[in-house]
Short mmCIF file of N, CA and C and ligand atoms in Angstrom, two decimals:
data_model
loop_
_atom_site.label_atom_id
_atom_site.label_comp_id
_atom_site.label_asym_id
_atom_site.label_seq_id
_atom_site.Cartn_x
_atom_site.Cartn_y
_atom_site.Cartn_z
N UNK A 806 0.85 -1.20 0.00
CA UNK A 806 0.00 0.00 0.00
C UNK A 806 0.88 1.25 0.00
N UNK A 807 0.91 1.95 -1.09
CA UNK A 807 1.55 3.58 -0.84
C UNK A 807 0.16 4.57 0.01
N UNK A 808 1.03 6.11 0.37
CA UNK A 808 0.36 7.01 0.87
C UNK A 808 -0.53 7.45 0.33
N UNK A 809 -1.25 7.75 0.55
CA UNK A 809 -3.04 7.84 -0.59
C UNK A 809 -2.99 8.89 0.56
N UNK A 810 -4.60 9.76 0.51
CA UNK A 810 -5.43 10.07 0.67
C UNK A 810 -6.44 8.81 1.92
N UNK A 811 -7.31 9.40 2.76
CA UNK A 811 -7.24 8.29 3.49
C UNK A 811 -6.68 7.07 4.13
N UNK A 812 -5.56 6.99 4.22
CA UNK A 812 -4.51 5.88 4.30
C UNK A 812 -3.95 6.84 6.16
N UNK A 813 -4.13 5.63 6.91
CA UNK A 813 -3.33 6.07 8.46
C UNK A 813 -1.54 6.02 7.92
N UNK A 814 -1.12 6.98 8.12
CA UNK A 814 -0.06 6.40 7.96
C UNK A 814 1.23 6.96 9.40
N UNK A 815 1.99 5.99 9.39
CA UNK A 815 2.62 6.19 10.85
C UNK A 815 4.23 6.47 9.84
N UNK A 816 4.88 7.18 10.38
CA UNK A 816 6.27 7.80 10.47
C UNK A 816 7.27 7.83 11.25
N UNK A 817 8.43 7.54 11.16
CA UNK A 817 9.84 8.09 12.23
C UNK A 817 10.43 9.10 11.55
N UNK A 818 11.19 9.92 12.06
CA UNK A 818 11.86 11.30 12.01
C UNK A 818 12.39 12.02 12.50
N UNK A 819 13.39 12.72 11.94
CA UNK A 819 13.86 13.29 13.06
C UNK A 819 13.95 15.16 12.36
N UNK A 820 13.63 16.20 13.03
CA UNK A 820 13.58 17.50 12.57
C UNK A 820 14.64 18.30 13.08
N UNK A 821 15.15 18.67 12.20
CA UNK A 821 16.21 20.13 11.90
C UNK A 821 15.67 21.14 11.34
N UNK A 822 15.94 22.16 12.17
CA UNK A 822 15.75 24.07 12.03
C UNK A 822 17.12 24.15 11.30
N UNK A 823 17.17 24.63 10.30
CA UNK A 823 18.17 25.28 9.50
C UNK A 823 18.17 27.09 10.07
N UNK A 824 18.79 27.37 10.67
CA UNK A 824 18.70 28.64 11.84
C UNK A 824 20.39 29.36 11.57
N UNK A 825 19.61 30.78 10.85
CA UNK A 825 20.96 31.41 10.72
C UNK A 825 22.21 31.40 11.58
N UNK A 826 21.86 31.88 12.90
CA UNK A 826 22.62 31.59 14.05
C UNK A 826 24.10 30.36 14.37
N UNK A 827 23.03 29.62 14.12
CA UNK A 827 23.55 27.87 14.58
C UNK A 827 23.57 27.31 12.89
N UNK A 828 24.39 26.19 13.12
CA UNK A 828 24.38 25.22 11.83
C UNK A 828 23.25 24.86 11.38
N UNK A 829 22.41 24.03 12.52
CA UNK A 829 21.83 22.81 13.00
C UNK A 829 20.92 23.04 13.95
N UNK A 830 19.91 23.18 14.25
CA UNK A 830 19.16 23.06 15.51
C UNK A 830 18.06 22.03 15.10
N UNK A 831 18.40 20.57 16.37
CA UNK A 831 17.46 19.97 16.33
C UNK A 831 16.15 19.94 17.43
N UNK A 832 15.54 19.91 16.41
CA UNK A 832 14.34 20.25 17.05
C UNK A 832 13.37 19.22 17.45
N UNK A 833 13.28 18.17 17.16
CA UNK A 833 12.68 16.73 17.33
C UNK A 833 12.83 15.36 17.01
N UNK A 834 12.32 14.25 17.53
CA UNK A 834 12.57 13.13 17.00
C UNK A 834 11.17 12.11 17.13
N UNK A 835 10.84 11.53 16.56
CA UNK A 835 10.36 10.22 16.64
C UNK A 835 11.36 8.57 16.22
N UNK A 836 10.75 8.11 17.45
CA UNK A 836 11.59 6.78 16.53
C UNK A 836 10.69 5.38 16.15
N UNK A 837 10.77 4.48 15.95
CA UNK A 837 9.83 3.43 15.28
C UNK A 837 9.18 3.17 16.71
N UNK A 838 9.36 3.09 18.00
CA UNK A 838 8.49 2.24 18.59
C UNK A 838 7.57 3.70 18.71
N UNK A 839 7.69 4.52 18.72
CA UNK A 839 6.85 5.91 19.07
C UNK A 839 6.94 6.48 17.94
N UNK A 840 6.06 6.14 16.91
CA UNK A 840 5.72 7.18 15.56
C UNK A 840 5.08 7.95 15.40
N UNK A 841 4.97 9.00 14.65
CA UNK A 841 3.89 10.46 14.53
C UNK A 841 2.81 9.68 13.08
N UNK A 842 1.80 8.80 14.17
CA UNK A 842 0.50 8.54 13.24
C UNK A 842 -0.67 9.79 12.47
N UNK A 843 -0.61 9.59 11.56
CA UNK A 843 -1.73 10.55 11.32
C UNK A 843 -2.78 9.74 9.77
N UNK A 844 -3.72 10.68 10.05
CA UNK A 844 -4.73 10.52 8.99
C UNK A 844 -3.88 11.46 7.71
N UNK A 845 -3.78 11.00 6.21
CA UNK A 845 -3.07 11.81 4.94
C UNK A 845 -4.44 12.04 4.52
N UNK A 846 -4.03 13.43 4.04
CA UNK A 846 -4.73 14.43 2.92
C UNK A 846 -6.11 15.09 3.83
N UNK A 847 -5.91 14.87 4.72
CA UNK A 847 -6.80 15.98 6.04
C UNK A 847 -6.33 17.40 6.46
N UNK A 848 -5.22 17.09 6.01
CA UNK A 848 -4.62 19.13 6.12
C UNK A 848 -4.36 19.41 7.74
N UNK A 849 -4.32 18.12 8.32
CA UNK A 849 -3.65 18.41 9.50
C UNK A 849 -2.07 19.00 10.45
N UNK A 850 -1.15 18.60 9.25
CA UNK A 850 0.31 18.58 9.47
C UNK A 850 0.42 19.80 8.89
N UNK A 851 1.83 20.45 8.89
CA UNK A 851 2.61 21.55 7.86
C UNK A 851 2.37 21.35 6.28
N UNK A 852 1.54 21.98 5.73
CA UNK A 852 1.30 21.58 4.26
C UNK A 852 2.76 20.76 3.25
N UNK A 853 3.92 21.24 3.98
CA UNK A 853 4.48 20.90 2.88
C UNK A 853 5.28 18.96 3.26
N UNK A 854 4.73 18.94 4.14
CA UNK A 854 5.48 17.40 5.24
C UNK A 854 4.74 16.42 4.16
N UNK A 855 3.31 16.61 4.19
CA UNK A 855 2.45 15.57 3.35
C UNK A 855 2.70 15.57 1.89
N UNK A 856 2.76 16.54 1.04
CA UNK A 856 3.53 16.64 -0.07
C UNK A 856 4.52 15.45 -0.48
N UNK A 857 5.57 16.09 0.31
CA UNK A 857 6.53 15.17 -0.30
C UNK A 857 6.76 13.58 0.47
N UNK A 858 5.63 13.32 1.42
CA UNK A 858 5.28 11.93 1.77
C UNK A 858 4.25 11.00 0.66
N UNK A 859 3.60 11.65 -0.10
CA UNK A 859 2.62 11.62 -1.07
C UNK A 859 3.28 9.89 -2.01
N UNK A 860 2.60 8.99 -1.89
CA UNK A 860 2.93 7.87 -2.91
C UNK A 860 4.37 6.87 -2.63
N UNK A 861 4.61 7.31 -1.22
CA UNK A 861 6.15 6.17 -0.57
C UNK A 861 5.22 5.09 0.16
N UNK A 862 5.96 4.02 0.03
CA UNK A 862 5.45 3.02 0.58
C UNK A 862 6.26 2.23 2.00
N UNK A 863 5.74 1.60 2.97
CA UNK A 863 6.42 1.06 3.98
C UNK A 863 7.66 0.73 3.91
N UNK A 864 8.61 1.49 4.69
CA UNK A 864 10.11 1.02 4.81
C UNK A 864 11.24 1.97 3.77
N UNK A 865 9.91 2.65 3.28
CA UNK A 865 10.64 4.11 2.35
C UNK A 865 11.16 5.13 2.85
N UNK A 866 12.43 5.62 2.70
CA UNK A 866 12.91 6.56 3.69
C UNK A 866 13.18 8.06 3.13
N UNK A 867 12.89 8.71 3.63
CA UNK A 867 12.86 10.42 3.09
C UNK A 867 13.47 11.06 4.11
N UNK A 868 13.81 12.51 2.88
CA UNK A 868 15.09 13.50 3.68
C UNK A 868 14.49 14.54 2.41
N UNK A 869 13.96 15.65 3.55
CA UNK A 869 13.80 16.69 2.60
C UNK A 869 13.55 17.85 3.50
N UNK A 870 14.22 19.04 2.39
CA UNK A 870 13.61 20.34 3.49
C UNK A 870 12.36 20.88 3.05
N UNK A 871 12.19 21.57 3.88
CA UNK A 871 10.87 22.14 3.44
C UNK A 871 11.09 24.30 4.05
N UNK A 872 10.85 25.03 2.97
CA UNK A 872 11.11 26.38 2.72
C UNK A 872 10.22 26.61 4.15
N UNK A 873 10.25 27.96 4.67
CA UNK A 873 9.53 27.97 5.74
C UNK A 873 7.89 28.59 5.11
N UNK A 874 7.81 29.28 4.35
CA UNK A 874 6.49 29.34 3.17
C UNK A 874 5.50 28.04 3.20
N UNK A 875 6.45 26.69 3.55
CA UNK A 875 6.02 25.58 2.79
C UNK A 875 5.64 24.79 4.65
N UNK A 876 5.92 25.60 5.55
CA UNK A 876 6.07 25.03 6.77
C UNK A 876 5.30 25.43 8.18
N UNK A 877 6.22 26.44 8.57
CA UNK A 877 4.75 27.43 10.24
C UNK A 877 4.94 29.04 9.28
N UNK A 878 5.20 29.05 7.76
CA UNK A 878 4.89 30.69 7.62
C UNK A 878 6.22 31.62 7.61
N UNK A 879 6.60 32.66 6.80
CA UNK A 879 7.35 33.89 7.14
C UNK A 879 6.74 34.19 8.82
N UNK A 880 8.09 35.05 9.23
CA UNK A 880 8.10 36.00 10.91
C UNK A 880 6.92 36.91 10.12
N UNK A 881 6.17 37.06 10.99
CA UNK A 881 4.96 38.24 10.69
C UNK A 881 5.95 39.60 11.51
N UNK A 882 6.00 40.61 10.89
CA UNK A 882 6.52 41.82 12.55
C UNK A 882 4.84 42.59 12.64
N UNK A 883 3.89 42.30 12.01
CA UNK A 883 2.99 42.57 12.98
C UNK A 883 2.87 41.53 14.12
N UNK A 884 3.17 40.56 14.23
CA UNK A 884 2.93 39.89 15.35
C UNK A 884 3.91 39.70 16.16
N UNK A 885 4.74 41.12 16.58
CA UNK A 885 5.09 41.65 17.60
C UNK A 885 4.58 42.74 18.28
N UNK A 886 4.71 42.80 19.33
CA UNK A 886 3.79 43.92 19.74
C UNK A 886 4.22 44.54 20.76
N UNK A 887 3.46 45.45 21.55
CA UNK A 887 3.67 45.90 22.39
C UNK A 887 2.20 45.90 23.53
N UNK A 888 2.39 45.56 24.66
CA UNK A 888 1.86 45.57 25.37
C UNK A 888 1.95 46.08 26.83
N UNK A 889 0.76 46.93 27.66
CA UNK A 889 0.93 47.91 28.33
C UNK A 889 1.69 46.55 29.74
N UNK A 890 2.51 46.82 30.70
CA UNK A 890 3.00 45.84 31.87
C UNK A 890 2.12 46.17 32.82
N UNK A 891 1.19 46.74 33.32
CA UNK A 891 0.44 46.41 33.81
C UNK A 891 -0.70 44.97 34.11
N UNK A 892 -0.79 44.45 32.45
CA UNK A 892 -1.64 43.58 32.48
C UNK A 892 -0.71 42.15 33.13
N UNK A 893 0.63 42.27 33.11
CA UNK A 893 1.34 41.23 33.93
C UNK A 893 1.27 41.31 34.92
N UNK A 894 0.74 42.26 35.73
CA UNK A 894 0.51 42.34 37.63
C UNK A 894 -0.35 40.98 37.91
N UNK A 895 -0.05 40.64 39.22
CA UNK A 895 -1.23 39.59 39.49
C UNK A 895 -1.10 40.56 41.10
N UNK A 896 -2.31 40.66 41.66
CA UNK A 896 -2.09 41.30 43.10
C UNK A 896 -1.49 42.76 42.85
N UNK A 897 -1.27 43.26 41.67
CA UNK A 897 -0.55 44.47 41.60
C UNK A 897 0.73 44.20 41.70
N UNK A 898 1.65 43.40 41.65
CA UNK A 898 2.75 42.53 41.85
C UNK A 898 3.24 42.06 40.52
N UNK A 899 4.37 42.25 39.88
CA UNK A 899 5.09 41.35 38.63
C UNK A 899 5.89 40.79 39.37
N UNK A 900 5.68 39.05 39.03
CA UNK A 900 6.73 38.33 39.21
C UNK A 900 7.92 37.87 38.01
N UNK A 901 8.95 38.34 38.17
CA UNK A 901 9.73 38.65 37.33
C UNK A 901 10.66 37.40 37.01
N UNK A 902 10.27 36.27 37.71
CA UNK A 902 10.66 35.07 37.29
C UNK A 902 9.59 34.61 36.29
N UNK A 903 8.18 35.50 35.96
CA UNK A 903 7.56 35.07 35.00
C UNK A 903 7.86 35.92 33.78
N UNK A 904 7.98 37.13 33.56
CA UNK A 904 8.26 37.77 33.08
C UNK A 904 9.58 38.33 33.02
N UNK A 905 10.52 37.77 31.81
CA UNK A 905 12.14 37.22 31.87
C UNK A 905 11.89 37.39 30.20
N UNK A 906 13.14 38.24 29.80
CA UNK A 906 13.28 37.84 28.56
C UNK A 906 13.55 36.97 27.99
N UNK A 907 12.72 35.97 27.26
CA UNK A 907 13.17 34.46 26.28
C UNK A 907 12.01 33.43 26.83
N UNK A 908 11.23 33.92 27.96
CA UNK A 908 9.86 32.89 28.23
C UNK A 908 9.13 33.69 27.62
N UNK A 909 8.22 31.99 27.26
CA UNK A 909 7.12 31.80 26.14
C UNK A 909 6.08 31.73 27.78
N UNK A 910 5.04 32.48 27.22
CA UNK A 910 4.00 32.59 28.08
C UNK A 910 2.56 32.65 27.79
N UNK A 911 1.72 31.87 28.19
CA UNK A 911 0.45 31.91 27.71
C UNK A 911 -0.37 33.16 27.78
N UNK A 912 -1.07 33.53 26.40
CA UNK A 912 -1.55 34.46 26.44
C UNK A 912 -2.86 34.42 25.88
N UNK A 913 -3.78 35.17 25.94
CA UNK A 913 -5.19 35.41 25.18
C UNK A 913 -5.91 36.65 24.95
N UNK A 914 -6.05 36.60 23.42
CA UNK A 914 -6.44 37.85 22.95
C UNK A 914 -7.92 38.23 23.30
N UNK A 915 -8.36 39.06 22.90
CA UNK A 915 -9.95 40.01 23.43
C UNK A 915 -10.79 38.70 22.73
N UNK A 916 -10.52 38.12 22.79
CA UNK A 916 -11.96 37.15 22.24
C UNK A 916 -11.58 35.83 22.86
N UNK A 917 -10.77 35.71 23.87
CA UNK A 917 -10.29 34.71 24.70
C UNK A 917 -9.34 33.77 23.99
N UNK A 918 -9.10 33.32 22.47
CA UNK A 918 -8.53 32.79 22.07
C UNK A 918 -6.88 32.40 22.80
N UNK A 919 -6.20 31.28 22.91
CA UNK A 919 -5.16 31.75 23.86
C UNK A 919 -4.03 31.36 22.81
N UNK A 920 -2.78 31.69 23.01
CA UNK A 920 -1.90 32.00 22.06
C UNK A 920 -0.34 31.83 23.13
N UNK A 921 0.81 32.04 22.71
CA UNK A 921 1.96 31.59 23.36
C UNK A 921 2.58 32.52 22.96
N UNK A 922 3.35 33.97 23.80
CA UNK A 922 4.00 35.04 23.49
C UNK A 922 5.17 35.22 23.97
N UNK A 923 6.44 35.94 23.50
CA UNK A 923 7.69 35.09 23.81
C UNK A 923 8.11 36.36 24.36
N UNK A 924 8.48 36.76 24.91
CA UNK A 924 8.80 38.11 25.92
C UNK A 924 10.42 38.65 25.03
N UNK A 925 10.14 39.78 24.29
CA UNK A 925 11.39 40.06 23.59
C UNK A 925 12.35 41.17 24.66
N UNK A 926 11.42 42.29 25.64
CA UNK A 926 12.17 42.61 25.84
C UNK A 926 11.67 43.76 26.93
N UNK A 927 11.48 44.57 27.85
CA UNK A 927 10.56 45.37 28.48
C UNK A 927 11.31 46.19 29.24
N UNK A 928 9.98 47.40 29.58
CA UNK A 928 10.65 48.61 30.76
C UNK A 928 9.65 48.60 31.67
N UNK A 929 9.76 49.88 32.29
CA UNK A 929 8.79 50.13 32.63
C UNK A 929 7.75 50.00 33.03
N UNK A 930 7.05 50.66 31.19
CA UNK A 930 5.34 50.31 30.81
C UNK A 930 5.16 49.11 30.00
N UNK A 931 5.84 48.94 29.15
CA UNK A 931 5.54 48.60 27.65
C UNK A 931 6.47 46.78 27.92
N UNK A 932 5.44 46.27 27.57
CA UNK A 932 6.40 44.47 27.10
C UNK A 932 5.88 44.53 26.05
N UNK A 933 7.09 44.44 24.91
CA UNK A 933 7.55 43.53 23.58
C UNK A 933 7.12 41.90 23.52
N UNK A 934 6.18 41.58 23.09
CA UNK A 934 6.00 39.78 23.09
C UNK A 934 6.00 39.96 21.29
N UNK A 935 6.48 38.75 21.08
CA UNK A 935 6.94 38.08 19.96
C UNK A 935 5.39 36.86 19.57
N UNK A 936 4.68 36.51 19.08
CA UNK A 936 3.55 35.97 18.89
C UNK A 936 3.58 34.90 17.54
N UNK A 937 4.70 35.23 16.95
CA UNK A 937 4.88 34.11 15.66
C UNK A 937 5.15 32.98 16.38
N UNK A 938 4.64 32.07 15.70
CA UNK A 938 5.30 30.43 15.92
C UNK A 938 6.58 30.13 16.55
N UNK A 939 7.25 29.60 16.90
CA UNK A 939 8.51 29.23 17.45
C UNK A 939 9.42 28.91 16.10
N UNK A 940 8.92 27.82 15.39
CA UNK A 940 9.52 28.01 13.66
C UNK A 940 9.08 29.14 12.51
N UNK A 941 8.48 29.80 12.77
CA UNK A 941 7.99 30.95 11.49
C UNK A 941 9.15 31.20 10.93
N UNK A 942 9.46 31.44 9.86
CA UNK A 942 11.11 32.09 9.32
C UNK A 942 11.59 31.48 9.01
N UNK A 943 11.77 29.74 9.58
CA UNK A 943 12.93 29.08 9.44
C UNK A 943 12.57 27.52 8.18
N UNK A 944 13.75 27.44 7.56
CA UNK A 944 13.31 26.10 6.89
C UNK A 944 13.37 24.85 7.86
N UNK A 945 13.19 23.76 7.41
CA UNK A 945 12.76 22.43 7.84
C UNK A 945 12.96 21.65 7.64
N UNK A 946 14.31 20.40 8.06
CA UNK A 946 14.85 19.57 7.41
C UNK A 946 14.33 18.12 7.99
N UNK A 947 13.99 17.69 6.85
CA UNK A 947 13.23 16.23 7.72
C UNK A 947 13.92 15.13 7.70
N UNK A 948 14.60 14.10 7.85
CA UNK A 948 14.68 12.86 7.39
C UNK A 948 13.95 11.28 8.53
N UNK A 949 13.65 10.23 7.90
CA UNK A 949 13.08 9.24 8.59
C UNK A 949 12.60 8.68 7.57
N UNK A 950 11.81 7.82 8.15
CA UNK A 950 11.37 6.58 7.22
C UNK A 950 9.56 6.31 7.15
N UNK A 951 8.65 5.84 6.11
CA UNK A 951 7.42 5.55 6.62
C UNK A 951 7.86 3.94 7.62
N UNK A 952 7.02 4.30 8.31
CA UNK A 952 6.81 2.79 9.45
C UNK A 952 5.93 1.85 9.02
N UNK A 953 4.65 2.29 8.90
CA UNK A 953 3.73 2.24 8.32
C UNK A 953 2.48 2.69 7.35
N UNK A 954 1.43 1.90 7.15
CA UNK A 954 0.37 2.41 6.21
C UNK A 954 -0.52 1.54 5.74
N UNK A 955 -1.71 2.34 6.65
CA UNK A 955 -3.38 0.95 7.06
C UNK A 955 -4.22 2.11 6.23
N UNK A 956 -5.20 1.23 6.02
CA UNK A 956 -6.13 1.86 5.14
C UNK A 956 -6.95 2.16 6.42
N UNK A 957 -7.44 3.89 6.29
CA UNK A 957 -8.44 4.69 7.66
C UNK A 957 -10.24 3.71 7.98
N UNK A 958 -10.41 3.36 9.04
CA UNK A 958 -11.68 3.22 9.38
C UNK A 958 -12.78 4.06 8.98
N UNK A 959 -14.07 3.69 9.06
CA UNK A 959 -14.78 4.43 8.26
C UNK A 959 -15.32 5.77 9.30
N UNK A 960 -14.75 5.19 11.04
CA UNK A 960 -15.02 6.30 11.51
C UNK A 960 -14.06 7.11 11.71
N UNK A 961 -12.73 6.46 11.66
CA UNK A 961 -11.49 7.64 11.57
C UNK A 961 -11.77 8.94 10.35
N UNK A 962 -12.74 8.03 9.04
CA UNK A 962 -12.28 9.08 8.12
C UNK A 962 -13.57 10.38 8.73
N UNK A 963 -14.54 9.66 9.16
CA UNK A 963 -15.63 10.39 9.41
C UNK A 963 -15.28 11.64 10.37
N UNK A 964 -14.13 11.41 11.47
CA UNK A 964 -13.51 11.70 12.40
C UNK A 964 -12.56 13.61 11.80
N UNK A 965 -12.07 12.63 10.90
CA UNK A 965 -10.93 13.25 9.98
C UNK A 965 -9.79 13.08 11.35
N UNK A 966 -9.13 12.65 12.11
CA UNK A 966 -7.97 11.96 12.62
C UNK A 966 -8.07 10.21 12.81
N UNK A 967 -6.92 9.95 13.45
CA UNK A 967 -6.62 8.67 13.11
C UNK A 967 -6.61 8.41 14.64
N UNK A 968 -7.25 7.22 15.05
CA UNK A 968 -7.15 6.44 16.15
C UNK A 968 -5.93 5.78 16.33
N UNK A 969 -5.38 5.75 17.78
CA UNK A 969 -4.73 4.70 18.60
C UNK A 969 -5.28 3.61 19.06
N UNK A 970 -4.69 2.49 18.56
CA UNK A 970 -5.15 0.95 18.76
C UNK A 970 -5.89 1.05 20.39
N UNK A 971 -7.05 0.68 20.95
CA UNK A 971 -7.77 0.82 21.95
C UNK A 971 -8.21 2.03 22.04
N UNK A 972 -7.94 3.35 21.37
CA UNK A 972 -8.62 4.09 21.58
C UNK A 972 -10.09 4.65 21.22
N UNK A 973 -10.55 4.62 22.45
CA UNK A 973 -12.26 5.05 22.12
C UNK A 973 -12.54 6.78 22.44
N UNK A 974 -13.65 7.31 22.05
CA UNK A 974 -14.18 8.32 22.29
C UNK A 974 -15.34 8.85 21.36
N UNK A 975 -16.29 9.82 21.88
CA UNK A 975 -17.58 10.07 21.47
C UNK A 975 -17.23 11.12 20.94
ZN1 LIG B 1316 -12.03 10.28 16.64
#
């Protein structure tokens, strides 16, 4: 069976940030006994991961980058900002072990949505949070192998994700 459309298919891998800075930054791994299962052609993953998984079959191994366009997006610099330091008080109090330049901190915009903002830099009044992705900007180097590839249940597809062996839910 190759990667279709509907097809579960399970993966090992391992991910590299190609990062001006550094050579190399690795950024993740899976390995065969712990694979990244998913449902193909659901638009769940980084558009460009499924692409070039498209038609390999079990025990096929791939190495490819992927542009960051093709991945979490260009750095937006609107989605830096500025925000008044007040709203970091708790008790009227900043705790400044929370608020540290380089922590990612949960945040939520006027419609409650919550989001992860990376503290660039502050005085005063005003905190700088950073709001792009953690990869935005950067390319994406993949290599690993397919593990597997089962044809989807009729309620996985109904689902649009892919079940874990015993897993139930309504
Ligand atoms: Zn489900």
């Amino acid at each position: 069976m190759k990667i279709a459309n509907n097809a579960v298919v399970s993966v090992s891998y391992k991910l590299h940030a190609n990062l001006p800075q550094e050579e190399k930054k690795h950024i993740e791994t899976t390995d065969n006994a712990h694979p990244l299962t998913f449902l193909f052609g659901v638009g769940g993953l980084i558009p460009g991961f499924e692409r070039n998984l498209d038609g390999l079959s079990p025990g096929d191994k791939f190495n490819f980058t992927l542009d960051a366009s093709e991945a979490y997006g260009e750095t937006d610099p609107n989605a830096v900002i500025n925000l008044p330091i007040d709203i970091f008080k708790v008790d009227n109090v900043i705790d400044f072990e929370v608020l540290k330049t380089g922590n990612v901190l949960p945040m939520s915009d006027h419609e409650g949505n919550r989001m992860n903002g990376k503290v660039v830099s502050f005085n005063d009044k005003d905190v700088t949070m950073d709001f792009n992705h953690p990869l935005a900007g950067q390319a994406l180097h993949f290599t690993g192998e397919v593990v597997d590839i089962r044809t989807a249940s009729e309620e996985e597809i109904s689902h649009g994700h892919a079940h874990s062996p015993g897993h139930h839910h309504h």
